[in-house]
Amino acid sequence: MRKKIVAANWKMNKIAAEARSYIESLLVELGEATDVEVVLIPPFTLLPLCSQMLGESPSVRLGAQNMHPAKSGAFTGEISASMLRDLYARYVVVGHSERRQLFGESDGFVGEKVRAAHDASLRPILCVGETLGERTAGHVEQVIDRQLGAGLHGVDAKEMGETVIAYEPIWAIGTGHNATPEQAQAVHAHIREVIASLYAAPVAERVRIQYGGSVKPDNAAELLRQPDIDGALVGGASLDPRSFAAIVHAAREAKG
Ligand code: 13P
C-alpha cells in the first residue's frame, strides 16, 4: 500500500511573516495524523524558518523547488543538493515544467539533477507532463516516455522506489482546468507501466505518482481516489493553509 503524498509548491511566493502565520495555521488544521505524507516546498529563502517551525513535527516534511546537479563550484545563483540537505530538505522538485519552459532545462539536465539528488540522499520529485499541443497531437505517451527515460537515467531500483513522479500536464497548471480523473489516471497507469518495464513490477508498485495541475479542495477527492494517483503536487491552492489542508484531508479520505 502506497502512502499518499501531498505537497505544497509555493513557487516564488511568500516572505517570512507570511510563512510563519501559514505554518501556525497549517499545523492546527492538520493535527497529529501521519497517514498522509505532507511536504512543504517553500522558496529556498524560507527553508530555515520552515524547518525551525516544523521542528520535530511528525506530519510535515520539507522540500525544495530546484537544485543544480554539481556538488559545488562556479555556478552563480545556484544551489546544490548538499546545501538543501543542510537545511533539512528531504525532497527536491526536479524538472518542473516552469523550469523546463522558462529556463530551458533539457531532459538530460533534469536527469543529472535526479542522479545528484540521490547521491545526496535527497528524494527527487521528478515532474513530467505534456503541452496542450502535444496532447492534441496524440503524443502524450511519447513525451512522458522521453522525459522518464532521460530523467531516470542511471537511477537504480532502490533509488527508483524513493523517487516520486509528478504528472503535471502543462495545460492544467495554473489554468483552473484540471485533467479529469480519467485523463490523469490513464497517464498515471502508463507511467507505472513504463517504470515496470524499466525496472520490475514490484518496483513500479512502490513508486508514488502525484498529480499536479489546478488541484483544489473541490476536485482533489475524485482525483485522489483513482488507483494510480498517489498524491498531489499543489501550486495555487497550496498558498492558503486551509485550502491546502482540505486537500490533505481529501487524500486521507481517499486512501485505501
Ligand atoms: P497549480 O496548482 O497552481 O495549477 O500548479 C501546479 C504546479 O505547478 C505544482 O507544481
mmCIF file of C-alpha atoms and ligand atoms in Angstrom:
data_model
loop_
_atom_site.group_PDB
_atom_site.id
_atom_site.type_symbol
_atom_site.label_atom_id
_atom_site.label_comp_id
_atom_site.label_asym_id
_atom_site.label_seq_id
_atom_site.Cartn_x
_atom_site.Cartn_y
_atom_site.Cartn_z
ATOM 1 C CA MET A 1 0.000 0.000 0.000
ATOM 2 C CA ARG A 2 1.483 3.317 -1.044
ATOM 3 C CA LYS A 3 1.285 6.168 1.444
ATOM 4 C CA LYS A 4 -0.258 9.208 -0.207
ATOM 5 C CA ILE A 5 1.991 12.242 -0.560
ATOM 6 C CA VAL A 6 0.556 15.746 -0.841
ATOM 7 C CA ALA A 7 2.963 18.613 -1.458
ATOM 8 C CA ALA A 8 2.605 22.400 -1.410
ATOM 9 C CA ASN A 9 4.728 24.051 -4.088
ATOM 10 C CA TRP A 10 4.702 27.712 -3.116
ATOM 11 C CA LYS A 11 6.726 28.659 -6.208
ATOM 12 C CA MET A 12 8.018 32.262 -5.909
ATOM 13 C CA ASN A 13 5.609 33.332 -3.179
ATOM 14 C CA LYS A 14 5.721 34.381 0.484
ATOM 15 C CA ILE A 15 8.109 36.158 2.808
ATOM 16 C CA ALA A 16 8.966 35.202 6.394
ATOM 17 C CA ALA A 17 5.978 36.755 8.179
ATOM 18 C CA GLU A 18 3.574 35.076 5.760
ATOM 19 C CA ALA A 19 5.291 31.709 6.131
ATOM 20 C CA ARG A 20 5.129 31.972 9.908
ATOM 21 C CA SER A 21 1.374 32.508 10.078
ATOM 22 C CA TYR A 22 0.819 29.899 7.351
ATOM 23 C CA ILE A 23 2.667 27.181 9.284
ATOM 24 C CA GLU A 24 0.905 28.061 12.541
ATOM 25 C CA SER A 25 -2.463 27.594 10.827
ATOM 26 C CA LEU A 26 -1.416 24.533 8.870
ATOM 27 C CA LEU A 27 -0.227 22.626 11.941
ATOM 28 C CA VAL A 28 -3.554 23.301 13.652
ATOM 29 C CA GLU A 29 -5.523 22.255 10.577
ATOM 30 C CA LEU A 30 -3.540 19.043 10.058
ATOM 31 C CA GLY A 31 -3.406 17.802 13.642
ATOM 32 C CA GLU A 32 -1.154 14.893 14.528
ATOM 33 C CA ALA A 33 -2.242 12.350 11.926
ATOM 34 C CA THR A 34 0.593 10.899 9.876
ATOM 35 C CA ASP A 35 -1.360 8.693 7.486
ATOM 36 C CA VAL A 36 -0.640 11.070 4.583
ATOM 37 C CA GLU A 37 2.853 12.410 3.942
ATOM 38 C CA VAL A 38 2.701 16.202 3.695
ATOM 39 C CA VAL A 39 5.564 18.105 2.087
ATOM 40 C CA LEU A 40 6.025 21.854 2.243
ATOM 41 C CA ILE A 41 8.059 23.243 -0.642
ATOM 42 C CA PRO A 42 8.790 26.919 0.019
ATOM 43 C CA PRO A 43 11.290 29.138 -1.795
ATOM 44 C CA PHE A 44 14.916 28.472 -0.696
ATOM 45 C CA THR A 45 14.914 31.611 1.463
ATOM 46 C CA LEU A 46 12.243 30.177 3.765
ATOM 47 C CA LEU A 47 13.697 26.697 4.285
ATOM 48 C CA PRO A 48 15.479 27.594 7.567
ATOM 49 C CA LEU A 49 12.406 29.287 9.040
ATOM 50 C CA CYS A 50 10.130 26.444 7.961
ATOM 51 C CA SER A 51 12.399 23.741 9.376
ATOM 52 C CA GLN A 52 12.687 25.639 12.646
ATOM 53 C CA MET A 53 8.910 25.999 12.900
ATOM 54 C CA LEU A 54 8.143 22.444 11.891
ATOM 55 C CA GLY A 55 10.725 21.144 14.356
ATOM 56 C CA GLU A 56 10.028 17.530 15.133
ATOM 57 C CA SER A 57 6.552 17.684 13.590
ATOM 58 C CA PRO A 58 5.907 14.099 12.551
ATOM 59 C CA SER A 59 3.458 15.022 9.844
ATOM 60 C CA VAL A 60 5.164 17.614 7.612
ATOM 61 C CA ARG A 61 8.419 17.281 5.681
ATOM 62 C CA LEU A 62 10.348 19.904 3.751
ATOM 63 C CA GLY A 63 11.252 20.053 0.099
ATOM 64 C CA ALA A 64 12.990 22.453 -2.274
ATOM 65 C CA GLN A 65 11.829 23.649 -5.684
ATOM 66 C CA ASN A 66 15.020 23.131 -7.653
ATOM 67 C CA MET A 67 18.739 22.399 -7.407
ATOM 68 C CA HIS A 68 21.890 22.291 -9.534
ATOM 69 C CA PRO A 69 23.404 18.879 -10.271
ATOM 70 C CA ALA A 70 27.020 19.863 -9.487
ATOM 71 C CA LYS A 71 28.349 19.234 -5.987
ATOM 72 C CA SER A 72 29.813 22.756 -5.739
ATOM 73 C CA GLY A 73 31.634 25.292 -7.872
ATOM 74 C CA ALA A 74 31.311 28.387 -10.013
ATOM 75 C CA PHE A 75 27.544 28.383 -10.628
ATOM 76 C CA THR A 76 26.439 31.832 -9.569
ATOM 77 C CA GLY A 77 22.918 31.890 -8.208
ATOM 78 C CA GLU A 78 22.575 28.120 -7.955
ATOM 79 C CA ILE A 79 22.128 25.780 -5.005
ATOM 80 C CA SER A 80 23.394 22.227 -4.522
ATOM 81 C CA ALA A 81 21.776 19.104 -3.143
ATOM 82 C CA SER A 82 24.045 19.055 -0.097
ATOM 83 C CA MET A 83 23.133 22.677 0.696
ATOM 84 C CA LEU A 84 19.473 21.623 0.663
ATOM 85 C CA ARG A 85 20.179 18.638 2.901
ATOM 86 C CA ASP A 86 21.960 21.023 5.230
ATOM 87 C CA LEU A 87 18.665 22.958 5.543
ATOM 88 C CA TYR A 88 16.770 19.734 6.355
ATOM 89 C CA ALA A 89 15.078 19.366 2.983
ATOM 90 C CA ARG A 90 14.130 15.723 2.306
ATOM 91 C CA TYR A 91 12.652 16.214 -1.160
ATOM 92 C CA VAL A 92 13.515 18.301 -4.197
ATOM 93 C CA VAL A 93 11.322 19.086 -7.191
ATOM 94 C CA VAL A 94 13.202 18.389 -10.398
ATOM 95 C CA GLY A 95 12.166 19.190 -13.956
ATOM 96 C CA HIS A 96 9.115 21.298 -13.155
ATOM 97 C CA SER A 97 7.613 22.498 -16.424
ATOM 98 C CA GLU A 98 8.286 26.104 -15.406
ATOM 99 C CA ARG A 99 11.993 25.236 -15.193
ATOM 100 C CA ARG A 100 11.862 23.358 -18.482
ATOM 101 C CA GLN A 101 9.909 26.035 -20.347
ATOM 102 C CA LEU A 102 11.061 29.322 -18.807
ATOM 103 C CA PHE A 103 14.659 28.358 -18.036
ATOM 104 C CA GLY A 104 15.368 25.984 -20.904
ATOM 105 C CA GLU A 105 16.139 22.881 -18.851
ATOM 106 C CA SER A 106 16.633 19.854 -21.075
ATOM 107 C CA ASP A 107 15.596 16.274 -20.326
ATOM 108 C CA GLY A 108 19.268 15.389 -19.909
ATOM 109 C CA PHE A 109 19.936 18.174 -17.412
ATOM 110 C CA VAL A 110 16.876 17.113 -15.428
ATOM 111 C CA GLY A 111 18.278 13.563 -15.361
ATOM 112 C CA GLU A 112 21.582 14.861 -13.968
ATOM 113 C CA LYS A 113 19.664 16.530 -11.158
ATOM 114 C CA VAL A 114 17.764 13.356 -10.293
ATOM 115 C CA ARG A 115 21.082 11.483 -10.126
ATOM 116 C CA ALA A 116 22.698 14.208 -7.981
ATOM 117 C CA ALA A 117 19.709 14.341 -5.631
ATOM 118 C CA HIS A 118 20.015 10.608 -4.915
ATOM 119 C CA ASP A 119 23.763 10.953 -4.420
ATOM 120 C CA ALA A 120 22.998 13.432 -1.625
ATOM 121 C CA SER A 121 20.156 11.301 -0.159
ATOM 122 C CA LEU A 122 17.532 13.803 -1.267
ATOM 123 C CA ARG A 123 14.381 12.304 -2.734
ATOM 124 C CA PRO A 124 13.595 13.785 -6.134
ATOM 125 C CA ILE A 125 10.056 14.608 -7.221
ATOM 126 C CA LEU A 126 10.509 14.245 -10.975
ATOM 127 C CA CYS A 127 7.908 16.255 -12.914
ATOM 128 C CA VAL A 128 6.715 15.124 -16.318
ATOM 129 C CA GLY A 129 3.863 16.311 -18.496
ATOM 130 C CA GLU A 130 2.793 17.350 -21.951
ATOM 131 C CA THR A 131 1.715 20.637 -23.505
ATOM 132 C CA LEU A 132 -1.784 21.076 -24.919
ATOM 133 C CA GLY A 133 -0.354 20.853 -28.445
ATOM 134 C CA GLU A 134 1.342 17.544 -27.640
ATOM 135 C CA ARG A 135 -1.910 16.180 -26.174
ATOM 136 C CA THR A 136 -3.943 17.322 -29.169
ATOM 137 C CA ALA A 137 -1.424 15.701 -31.496
ATOM 138 C CA GLY A 138 -1.764 12.400 -29.600
ATOM 139 C CA HIS A 139 1.816 12.478 -28.309
ATOM 140 C CA VAL A 140 1.214 12.231 -24.564
ATOM 141 C CA GLU A 141 2.808 8.817 -24.056
ATOM 142 C CA GLN A 142 5.742 9.656 -26.315
ATOM 143 C CA VAL A 143 6.511 12.809 -24.295
ATOM 144 C CA ILE A 144 6.161 11.011 -20.966
ATOM 145 C CA ASP A 145 8.366 8.124 -22.129
ATOM 146 C CA ARG A 146 11.092 10.522 -23.261
ATOM 147 C CA GLN A 147 11.005 12.541 -20.026
ATOM 148 C CA LEU A 148 11.018 9.406 -17.860
ATOM 149 C CA GLY A 149 13.777 7.734 -19.869
ATOM 150 C CA ALA A 150 16.119 10.715 -19.564
ATOM 151 C CA GLY A 151 15.019 11.702 -16.063
ATOM 152 C CA LEU A 152 15.636 8.243 -14.607
ATOM 153 C CA HIS A 153 18.895 7.569 -16.442
ATOM 154 C CA GLY A 154 21.342 5.903 -14.045
ATOM 155 C CA VAL A 155 18.789 5.517 -11.243
ATOM 156 C CA ASP A 156 18.868 2.009 -9.710
ATOM 157 C CA ALA A 157 15.858 0.048 -8.474
ATOM 158 C CA LYS A 158 16.280 1.015 -4.832
ATOM 159 C CA GLU A 159 16.577 4.693 -5.747
ATOM 160 C CA MET A 160 13.567 4.351 -8.035
ATOM 161 C CA GLY A 161 11.493 3.263 -5.050
ATOM 162 C CA GLU A 162 12.489 6.500 -3.328
ATOM 163 C CA THR A 163 11.743 8.689 -6.336
ATOM 164 C CA VAL A 164 8.369 10.395 -6.620
ATOM 165 C CA ILE A 165 6.963 11.105 -10.075
ATOM 166 C CA ALA A 166 4.655 14.085 -10.537
ATOM 167 C CA TYR A 167 2.434 14.065 -13.615
ATOM 168 C CA GLU A 168 1.732 17.707 -14.335
ATOM 169 C CA PRO A 169 0.063 18.332 -17.698
ATOM 170 C CA ILE A 170 1.250 21.809 -18.642
ATOM 171 C CA TRP A 171 -2.178 22.865 -19.896
ATOM 172 C CA ALA A 172 -3.594 22.228 -16.411
ATOM 173 C CA ILE A 173 -1.043 24.243 -14.428
ATOM 174 C CA GLY A 174 -2.415 27.490 -13.038
ATOM 175 C CA THR A 175 -5.265 27.464 -15.546
ATOM 176 C CA GLY A 176 -8.150 26.214 -13.409
ATOM 177 C CA HIS A 177 -8.627 23.386 -15.932
ATOM 178 C CA ASN A 178 -7.512 20.235 -14.155
ATOM 179 C CA ALA A 179 -7.158 16.955 -16.012
ATOM 180 C CA THR A 180 -10.250 14.848 -15.456
ATOM 181 C CA PRO A 181 -9.708 11.936 -13.060
ATOM 182 C CA GLU A 182 -9.960 9.592 -16.061
ATOM 183 C CA GLN A 183 -7.381 11.525 -18.100
ATOM 184 C CA ALA A 184 -4.987 11.659 -15.155
ATOM 185 C CA GLN A 185 -5.495 8.006 -14.212
ATOM 186 C CA ALA A 186 -4.736 6.893 -17.777
ATOM 187 C CA VAL A 187 -1.389 8.711 -17.788
ATOM 188 C CA HIS A 188 -0.529 7.572 -14.244
ATOM 189 C CA ALA A 189 -1.192 3.952 -15.212
ATOM 190 C CA HIS A 190 1.046 4.435 -18.236
ATOM 191 C CA ILE A 191 3.825 5.913 -16.067
ATOM 192 C CA ARG A 192 3.624 2.871 -13.786
ATOM 193 C CA GLU A 193 3.877 0.553 -16.790
ATOM 194 C CA VAL A 194 6.950 2.400 -18.036
ATOM 195 C CA ILE A 195 8.587 2.063 -14.612
ATOM 196 C CA ALA A 196 7.689 -1.641 -14.545
ATOM 197 C CA SER A 197 9.348 -2.121 -17.924
ATOM 198 C CA LEU A 198 12.458 -0.108 -16.947
ATOM 199 C CA TYR A 199 12.773 -1.848 -13.546
ATOM 200 C CA ALA A 200 10.295 -4.510 -12.406
ATOM 201 C CA ALA A 201 6.633 -4.684 -11.479
ATOM 202 C CA PRO A 202 7.241 -4.701 -7.682
ATOM 203 C CA VAL A 203 9.378 -1.558 -8.016
ATOM 204 C CA ALA A 204 6.645 0.177 -10.026
ATOM 205 C CA GLU A 205 4.084 -0.818 -7.388
ATOM 206 C CA ARG A 206 6.100 1.017 -4.743
ATOM 207 C CA VAL A 207 6.581 4.280 -6.652
ATOM 208 C CA ARG A 208 4.281 7.133 -5.749
ATOM 209 C CA ILE A 209 2.892 9.174 -8.622
ATOM 210 C CA GLN A 210 1.432 12.581 -7.807
ATOM 211 C CA TYR A 211 -0.942 14.538 -9.981
ATOM 212 C CA GLY A 212 -0.433 18.312 -10.315
ATOM 213 C CA GLY A 213 -2.363 20.954 -12.235
ATOM 214 C CA SER A 214 -5.210 23.019 -10.780
ATOM 215 C CA VAL A 215 -5.771 20.682 -7.819
ATOM 216 C CA LYS A 216 -8.293 22.342 -5.491
ATOM 217 C CA PRO A 217 -10.241 21.255 -2.407
ATOM 218 C CA ASP A 218 -13.298 20.578 -4.559
ATOM 219 C CA ASN A 219 -11.634 18.346 -7.173
ATOM 220 C CA ALA A 220 -8.969 16.649 -5.016
ATOM 221 C CA ALA A 221 -11.065 13.777 -3.646
ATOM 222 C CA GLU A 222 -12.116 12.486 -7.035
ATOM 223 C CA LEU A 223 -8.576 12.681 -8.432
ATOM 224 C CA LEU A 224 -7.053 11.057 -5.349
ATOM 225 C CA ARG A 225 -9.494 8.157 -5.466
ATOM 226 C CA GLN A 226 -8.017 6.925 -8.739
ATOM 227 C CA PRO A 227 -5.973 3.745 -8.231
ATOM 228 C CA ASP A 228 -2.697 5.110 -9.620
ATOM 229 C CA ILE A 229 -2.938 8.654 -8.213
ATOM 230 C CA ASP A 230 -0.900 8.578 -5.020
ATOM 231 C CA GLY A 231 -0.931 12.231 -4.110
ATOM 232 C CA ALA A 232 -0.975 15.788 -5.352
ATOM 233 C CA LEU A 233 1.561 18.486 -6.129
ATOM 234 C CA VAL A 234 -0.365 21.677 -5.462
ATOM 235 C CA GLY A 235 0.537 25.188 -6.603
ATOM 236 C CA GLY A 236 -2.047 27.967 -6.289
ATOM 237 C CA ALA A 237 -4.356 26.215 -3.826
ATOM 238 C CA SER A 238 -1.417 25.460 -1.519
ATOM 239 C CA LEU A 239 -0.839 29.132 -0.778
ATOM 240 C CA ASP A 240 -3.709 29.188 1.700
ATOM 241 C CA PRO A 241 -3.226 26.804 4.652
ATOM 242 C CA ARG A 242 -6.929 25.984 4.895
ATOM 243 C CA SER A 243 -7.333 25.051 1.274
ATOM 244 C CA PHE A 244 -4.081 23.044 1.325
ATOM 245 C CA ALA A 245 -5.193 21.237 4.498
ATOM 246 C CA ALA A 246 -8.536 20.470 2.835
ATOM 247 C CA ILE A 247 -6.630 18.733 0.023
ATOM 248 C CA VAL A 248 -4.627 16.729 2.594
ATOM 249 C CA HIS A 249 -7.899 15.718 4.257
ATOM 250 C CA ALA A 250 -9.244 14.623 0.860
ATOM 251 C CA ALA A 251 -6.152 12.418 0.482
ATOM 252 C CA ARG A 252 -6.794 10.911 3.912
ATOM 253 C CA GLU A 253 -10.317 10.014 2.963
ATOM 254 C CA ALA A 254 -9.284 8.653 -0.420
ATOM 255 C CA LYS A 255 -6.625 6.306 0.914
ATOM 256 C CA GLY A 256 -7.222 2.592 0.926
HETATM 257 P P1 13P B 1 -1.371 24.873 -9.824
HETATM 258 O O1 13P B 1 -1.876 24.002 -8.685
HETATM 259 O O2 13P B 1 -1.337 26.330 -9.470
HETATM 260 O O3 13P B 1 -2.051 24.561 -11.101
HETATM 261 O O4 13P B 1 0.189 24.486 -10.029
HETATM 262 C C1 13P B 1 0.544 23.163 -10.152
HETATM 263 C C2 13P B 1 2.016 23.065 -10.062
HETATM 264 O O5 13P B 1 2.733 23.528 -10.935
HETATM 265 C C3 13P B 1 2.587 22.407 -8.870
HETATM 266 O O6 13P B 1 3.938 22.153 -9.026
#
